[in-house]
Amino acid sequence: MRKLIITLSALVMLTGAAWAQKNKLNLYIWSEYIDPKIVADFEKQFDCKVTIDLYEDNESMMAKLEQGGASLYDICVPSDYIVPQLLKRKLVQPLRRENIPNLKNIDPKFASPPFDPGNKYSAPYQWGTVGLFIREEGGKPVEETWGLIFDPKKQPGTFLLMDSMRECFSGALRYLGQSVNTTDPAVLQKARDLLLEAKKRSQGFEGGVGGKNKVLAKQTSMAIVYNGDAVRGMHEESGKGTRYFVPKEGGEIWLDNMLIPAKAPNRDMAEKFINYILDPKVGAQLSNFNQYATPNKAAKEFINPDDLKNSAIYPPPEMMPKLEFLKDLGRKTRMFDELWTQVKSK
């Protein structure tokens, strides 16, 4: 009898452990990138516990997945250009589309992207731009140009560079009139030189959120940021006198995506989360909170009307041809890596 009790107790403990593991979701995501109420509502609806770890750039996220994170996290949210690298390194696994019926809600513009034909591995999360968040002093508008960073004569005050390789290079390359995806060594060296010179005049490097916060705190006049961070900042009391724009030369447009790491401990729950985010009302709630554009066509009718008209969220038609998605450059990315190391170390 005692052996039976012990066996039953052990079975209960194992069952409890299995339940606890099954009813978890480990989310690895950018900071300030999801409405806490969405998390709370998901936990309630699916009787689970969501834990959240944060990162500030794609390269750090991929490095952590390579160092064991692929077996720790259930969802990661990388940008478009890094997805092919995750696939090549087998750090993510295919989506079981039958478990994610809301994939049908994806806007055709963002369905079956070049980096993941057929959305075999990814589902879009949010899209947006990279530009300048600035506090204009004295009410005098500045010229909307990357020259505010790269031309000392146009510098309006103190500024921060973004602590993210491709984003920083994108601004410099567009200022030079070049594609953000160029692999011309001579052009990239010119971009490096621009960044090195700008670094000497800057207050250093910050993540997008940190840059936004320092503009709001009046610790700097300007920062390279993601548009949603800036739009949320402008709505704060300390955001009076600030604005965001993509410089006239153009810049980077990006699409962040939900993927499931290769050894995710809670794959079923991860697919439920993706399907939940792709629900029209939840997708709208996400964009209304983040102040980023939604790739969810069915969510558009629930988006705040003022946001749909906001050019800082949805760029005007004349700007769209000047915006480029970052491409996976394969081995040629090493040139960026080497030049970025020089920028950061000198």
XYZ file of C-alpha atoms in Angstrom, residues 119-233:
115
model
C 5.056 32.331 -43.900
C 6.402 28.873 -43.164
C 8.281 30.091 -40.084
C 7.022 33.588 -39.303
C 3.934 35.687 -38.694
C 4.103 39.504 -38.871
C 3.840 41.455 -35.626
C 4.269 45.199 -36.344
C 5.917 47.407 -38.949
C 7.424 50.852 -38.867
C 10.329 53.137 -39.668
C 13.584 54.477 -38.216
C 14.053 58.237 -38.016
C 14.793 61.205 -35.785
C 13.025 62.130 -32.555
C 13.819 65.754 -31.781
C 12.958 68.452 -29.287
C 12.790 71.691 -31.216
C 13.878 74.664 -29.150
C 12.569 78.168 -29.735
C 9.775 77.019 -32.011
C 11.994 77.157 -35.105
C 11.493 74.056 -37.283
C 14.597 72.252 -38.468
C 15.316 70.850 -41.896
C 14.175 67.233 -42.047
C 17.486 65.710 -43.096
C 20.012 63.173 -41.884
C 22.366 66.135 -42.040
C 21.170 67.009 -38.529
C 23.349 64.063 -37.478
C 26.025 63.978 -40.164
C 26.614 67.679 -40.973
C 28.125 69.640 -38.049
C 26.794 72.897 -39.519
C 23.203 71.624 -39.290
C 23.455 69.996 -35.860
C 20.627 71.529 -33.765
C 21.954 70.425 -30.384
C 23.127 67.338 -28.547
C 22.165 63.943 -29.959
C 22.373 60.184 -29.510
C 23.147 57.538 -32.090
C 21.188 54.289 -32.010
C 23.080 51.343 -30.578
C 22.148 49.122 -33.516
C 24.457 48.432 -36.454
C 22.210 48.318 -39.507
C 19.979 51.155 -38.299
C 22.944 53.505 -37.839
C 24.469 52.564 -41.164
C 21.096 53.016 -42.878
C 20.927 56.681 -41.889
C 24.487 57.338 -43.024
C 23.988 55.498 -46.316
C 20.777 57.341 -47.168
C 22.508 60.634 -46.389
C 25.133 59.605 -48.954
C 22.358 58.852 -51.451
C 23.055 55.119 -51.308
C 20.939 52.040 -50.677
C 20.784 50.798 -47.104
C 21.723 47.394 -48.544
C 24.820 48.395 -50.492
C 27.852 46.156 -50.166
C 30.228 48.481 -52.015
C 33.318 48.591 -49.743
C 34.174 52.184 -50.685
C 30.656 53.409 -49.911
C 30.529 51.528 -46.622
C 33.841 53.055 -45.579
C 32.426 56.521 -46.287
C 29.420 55.651 -44.120
C 31.780 54.452 -41.391
C 33.666 57.727 -41.549
C 30.420 59.674 -41.223
C 29.483 57.637 -38.158
C 32.926 58.052 -36.590
C 32.778 61.829 -37.049
C 29.205 61.985 -35.743
C 30.169 59.850 -32.756
C 32.750 62.462 -31.697
C 30.006 65.112 -31.559
C 27.380 62.844 -30.009
C 26.522 61.770 -26.485
C 27.173 58.165 -27.460
C 24.893 55.240 -28.249
C 21.508 54.191 -26.832
C 18.800 51.702 -27.699
C 15.723 53.205 -29.333
C 13.760 53.315 -26.085
C 16.685 54.790 -24.147
C 17.172 57.490 -26.776
C 13.499 58.403 -26.654
C 13.565 58.592 -22.871
C 16.585 60.906 -22.854
C 14.924 63.285 -25.309
C 11.852 63.352 -23.058
C 14.048 63.969 -20.000
C 15.783 66.832 -21.863
C 19.113 65.064 -21.450
C 19.627 65.289 -25.215
C 17.994 67.210 -28.049
C 17.700 64.437 -30.609
C 18.018 60.674 -31.056
C 17.744 58.056 -33.764
C 14.737 55.949 -32.728
C 11.992 53.644 -33.923
C 8.860 55.571 -34.833
C 6.492 53.941 -32.336
C 8.750 54.818 -29.413
C 8.738 58.444 -30.563
C 4.970 58.612 -31.117
C 4.307 57.293 -27.622
C 6.821 59.800 -26.290
